[in-house]
JSON list of C-alpha atoms and ligand atoms in Angstrom, two decimals:
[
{"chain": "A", "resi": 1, "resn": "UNK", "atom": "CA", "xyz": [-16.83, 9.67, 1.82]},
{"chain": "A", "resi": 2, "resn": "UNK", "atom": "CA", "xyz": [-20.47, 8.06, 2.50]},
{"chain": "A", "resi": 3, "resn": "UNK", "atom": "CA", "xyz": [-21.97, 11.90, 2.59]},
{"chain": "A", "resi": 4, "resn": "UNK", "atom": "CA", "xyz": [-20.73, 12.63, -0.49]},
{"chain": "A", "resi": 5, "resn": "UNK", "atom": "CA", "xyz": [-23.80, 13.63, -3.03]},
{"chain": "A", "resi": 6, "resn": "UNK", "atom": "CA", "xyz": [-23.55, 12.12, -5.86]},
{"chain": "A", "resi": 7, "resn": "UNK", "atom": "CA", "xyz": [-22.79, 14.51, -8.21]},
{"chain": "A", "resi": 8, "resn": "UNK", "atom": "CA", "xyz": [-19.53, 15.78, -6.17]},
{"chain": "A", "resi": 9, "resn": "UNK", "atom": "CA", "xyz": [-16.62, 14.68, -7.91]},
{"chain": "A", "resi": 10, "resn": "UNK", "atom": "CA", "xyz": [-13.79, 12.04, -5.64]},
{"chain": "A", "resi": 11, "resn": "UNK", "atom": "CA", "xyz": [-10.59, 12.42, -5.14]},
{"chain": "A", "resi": 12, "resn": "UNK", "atom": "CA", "xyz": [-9.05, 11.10, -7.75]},
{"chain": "A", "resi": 13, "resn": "UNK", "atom": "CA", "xyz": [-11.26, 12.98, -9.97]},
{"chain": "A", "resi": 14, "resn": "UNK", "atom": "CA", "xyz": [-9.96, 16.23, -7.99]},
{"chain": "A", "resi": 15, "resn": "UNK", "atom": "CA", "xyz": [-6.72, 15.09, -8.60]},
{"chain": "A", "resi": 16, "resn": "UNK", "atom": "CA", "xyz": [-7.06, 14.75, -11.94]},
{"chain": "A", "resi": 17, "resn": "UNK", "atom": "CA", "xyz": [-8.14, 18.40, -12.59]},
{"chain": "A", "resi": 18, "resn": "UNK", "atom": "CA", "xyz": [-5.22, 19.85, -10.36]},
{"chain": "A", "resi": 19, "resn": "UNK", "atom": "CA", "xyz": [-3.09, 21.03, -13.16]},
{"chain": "A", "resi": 20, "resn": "UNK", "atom": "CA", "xyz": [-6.00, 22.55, -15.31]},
{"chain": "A", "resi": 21, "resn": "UNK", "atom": "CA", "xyz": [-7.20, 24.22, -12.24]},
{"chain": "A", "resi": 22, "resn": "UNK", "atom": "CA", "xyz": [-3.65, 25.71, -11.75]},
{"chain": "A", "resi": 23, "resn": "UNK", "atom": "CA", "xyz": [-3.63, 26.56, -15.32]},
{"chain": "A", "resi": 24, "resn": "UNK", "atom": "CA", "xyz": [-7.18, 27.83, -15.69]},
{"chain": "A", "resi": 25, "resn": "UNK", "atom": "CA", "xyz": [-8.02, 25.62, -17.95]},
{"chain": "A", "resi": 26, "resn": "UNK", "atom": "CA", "xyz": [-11.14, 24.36, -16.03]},
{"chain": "A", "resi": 27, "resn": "UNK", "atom": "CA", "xyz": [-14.90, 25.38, -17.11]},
{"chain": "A", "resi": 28, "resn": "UNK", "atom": "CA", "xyz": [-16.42, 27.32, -14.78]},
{"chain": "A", "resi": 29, "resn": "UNK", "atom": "CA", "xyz": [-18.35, 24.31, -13.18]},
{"chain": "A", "resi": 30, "resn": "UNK", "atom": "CA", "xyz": [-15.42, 22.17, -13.11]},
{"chain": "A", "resi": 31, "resn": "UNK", "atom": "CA", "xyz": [-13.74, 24.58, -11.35]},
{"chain": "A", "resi": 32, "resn": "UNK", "atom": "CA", "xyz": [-17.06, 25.19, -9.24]},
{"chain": "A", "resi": 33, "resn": "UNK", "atom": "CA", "xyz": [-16.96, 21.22, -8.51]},
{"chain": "A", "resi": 34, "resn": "UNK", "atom": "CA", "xyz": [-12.97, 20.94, -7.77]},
{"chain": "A", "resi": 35, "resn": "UNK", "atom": "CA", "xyz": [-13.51, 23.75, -5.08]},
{"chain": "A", "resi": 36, "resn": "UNK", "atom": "CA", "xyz": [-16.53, 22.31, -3.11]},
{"chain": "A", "resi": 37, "resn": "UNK", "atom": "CA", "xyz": [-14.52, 19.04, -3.29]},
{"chain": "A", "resi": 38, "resn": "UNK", "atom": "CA", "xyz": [-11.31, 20.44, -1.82]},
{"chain": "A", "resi": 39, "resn": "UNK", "atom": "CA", "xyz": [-13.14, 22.10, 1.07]},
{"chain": "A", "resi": 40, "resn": "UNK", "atom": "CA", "xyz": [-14.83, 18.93, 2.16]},
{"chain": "A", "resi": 41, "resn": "UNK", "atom": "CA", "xyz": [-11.40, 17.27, 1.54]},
{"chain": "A", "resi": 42, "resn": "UNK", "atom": "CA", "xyz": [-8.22, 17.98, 3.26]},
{"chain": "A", "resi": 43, "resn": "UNK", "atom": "CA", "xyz": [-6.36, 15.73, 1.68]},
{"chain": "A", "resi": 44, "resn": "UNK", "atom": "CA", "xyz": [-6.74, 17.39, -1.59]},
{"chain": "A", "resi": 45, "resn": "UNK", "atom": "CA", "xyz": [-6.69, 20.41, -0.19]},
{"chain": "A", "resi": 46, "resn": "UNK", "atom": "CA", "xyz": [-2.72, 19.46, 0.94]},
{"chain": "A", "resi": 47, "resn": "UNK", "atom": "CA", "xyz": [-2.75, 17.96, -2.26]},
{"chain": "A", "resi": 48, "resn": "UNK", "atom": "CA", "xyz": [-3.06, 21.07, -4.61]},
{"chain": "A", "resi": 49, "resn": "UNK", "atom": "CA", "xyz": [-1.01, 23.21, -2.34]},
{"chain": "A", "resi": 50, "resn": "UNK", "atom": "CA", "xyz": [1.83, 20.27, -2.55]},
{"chain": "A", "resi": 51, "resn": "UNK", "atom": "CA", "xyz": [0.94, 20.62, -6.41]},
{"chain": "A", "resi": 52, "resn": "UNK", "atom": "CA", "xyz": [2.07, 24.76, -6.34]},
{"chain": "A", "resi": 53, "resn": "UNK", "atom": "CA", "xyz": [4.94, 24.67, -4.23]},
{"chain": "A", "resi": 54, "resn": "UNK", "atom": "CA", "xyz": [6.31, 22.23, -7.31]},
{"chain": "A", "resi": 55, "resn": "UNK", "atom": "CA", "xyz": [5.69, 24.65, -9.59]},
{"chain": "A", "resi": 56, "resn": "UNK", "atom": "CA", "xyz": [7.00, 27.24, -7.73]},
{"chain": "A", "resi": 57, "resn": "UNK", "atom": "CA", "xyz": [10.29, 25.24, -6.51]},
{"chain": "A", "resi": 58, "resn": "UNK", "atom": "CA", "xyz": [10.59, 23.78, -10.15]},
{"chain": "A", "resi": 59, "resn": "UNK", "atom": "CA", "xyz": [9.39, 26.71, -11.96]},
{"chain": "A", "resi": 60, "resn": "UNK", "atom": "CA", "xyz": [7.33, 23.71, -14.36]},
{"chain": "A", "resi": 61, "resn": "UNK", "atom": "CA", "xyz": [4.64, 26.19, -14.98]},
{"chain": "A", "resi": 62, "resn": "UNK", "atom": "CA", "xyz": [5.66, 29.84, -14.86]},
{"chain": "A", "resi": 63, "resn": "UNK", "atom": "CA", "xyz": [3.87, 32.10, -13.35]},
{"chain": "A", "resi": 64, "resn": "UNK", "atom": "CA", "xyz": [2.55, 34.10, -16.06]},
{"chain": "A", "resi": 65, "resn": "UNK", "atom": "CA", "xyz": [0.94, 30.66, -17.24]},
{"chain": "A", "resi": 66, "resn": "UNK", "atom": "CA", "xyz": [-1.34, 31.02, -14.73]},
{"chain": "A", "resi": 67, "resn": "UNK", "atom": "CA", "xyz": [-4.03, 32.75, -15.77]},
{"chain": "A", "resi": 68, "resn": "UNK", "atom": "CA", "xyz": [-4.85, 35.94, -13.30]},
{"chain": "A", "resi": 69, "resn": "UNK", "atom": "CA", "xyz": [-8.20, 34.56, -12.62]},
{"chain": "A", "resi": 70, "resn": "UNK", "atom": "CA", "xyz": [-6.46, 31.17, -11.10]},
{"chain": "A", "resi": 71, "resn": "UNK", "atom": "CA", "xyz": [-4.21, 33.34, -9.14]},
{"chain": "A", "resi": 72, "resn": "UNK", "atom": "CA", "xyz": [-6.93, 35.07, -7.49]},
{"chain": "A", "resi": 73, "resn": "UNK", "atom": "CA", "xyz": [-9.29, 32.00, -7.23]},
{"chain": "A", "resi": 74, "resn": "UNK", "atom": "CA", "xyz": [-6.45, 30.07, -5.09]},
{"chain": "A", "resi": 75, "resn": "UNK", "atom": "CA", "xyz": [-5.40, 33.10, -3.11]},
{"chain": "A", "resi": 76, "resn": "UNK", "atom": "CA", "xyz": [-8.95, 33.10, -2.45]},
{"chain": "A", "resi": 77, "resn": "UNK", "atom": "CA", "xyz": [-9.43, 29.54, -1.82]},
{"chain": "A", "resi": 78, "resn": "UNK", "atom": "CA", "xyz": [-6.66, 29.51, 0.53]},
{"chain": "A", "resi": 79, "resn": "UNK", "atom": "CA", "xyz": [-7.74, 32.49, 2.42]},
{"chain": "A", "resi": 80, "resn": "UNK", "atom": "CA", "xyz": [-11.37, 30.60, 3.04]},
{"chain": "A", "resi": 81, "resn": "UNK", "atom": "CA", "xyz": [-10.05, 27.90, 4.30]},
{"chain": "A", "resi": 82, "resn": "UNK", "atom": "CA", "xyz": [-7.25, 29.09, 6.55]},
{"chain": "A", "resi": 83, "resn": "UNK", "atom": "CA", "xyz": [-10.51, 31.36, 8.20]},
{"chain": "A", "resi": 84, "resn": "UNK", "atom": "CA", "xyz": [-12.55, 28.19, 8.74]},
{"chain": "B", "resi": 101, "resn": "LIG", "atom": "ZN1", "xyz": [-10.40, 14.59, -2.09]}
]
């Protein structure tokens, strides 16, 4: 995306950090940078939410791998956007 600043991370940089965001295992800022991404970015938006209905079909990453913090981050995350 031309508007991008340059400091936001791309897509495939967002991609990248799915699983670590799903595990927690994302620094505060990184975490901070994946979310502004996947606001201004539905596609990696679909992406991550593509990503957790794996894991929970699959059961690849239990749920009690995921920190509580992640939990509540996406169940935030998804809440924002489905108001917007
Ligand atoms: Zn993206």
């Amino acid at each position: 995306m031309l508007s991008l600043r340059r400091r936001d991370i791309v897509c495939q940089q967002a991609v990248e950090l799915v699983t670590d965001y799903l595990e927690g295992a994302l620094s505060r800022r990184d975490r901070r940078r994946f979310e502004t991404h996947l606001k201004a970015c539905p596609n990696c938006a679909a992406y991550l939410e593509q990503i957790r209905m794996t894991i929970q079909l699959t059961g690849a990453i239990e749920p009690d791998d995921l920190s509580p913090q992640a939990t509540q981050d996406l169940t935030e995350l998804f809440r924002r956007w489905r108001s917007e």
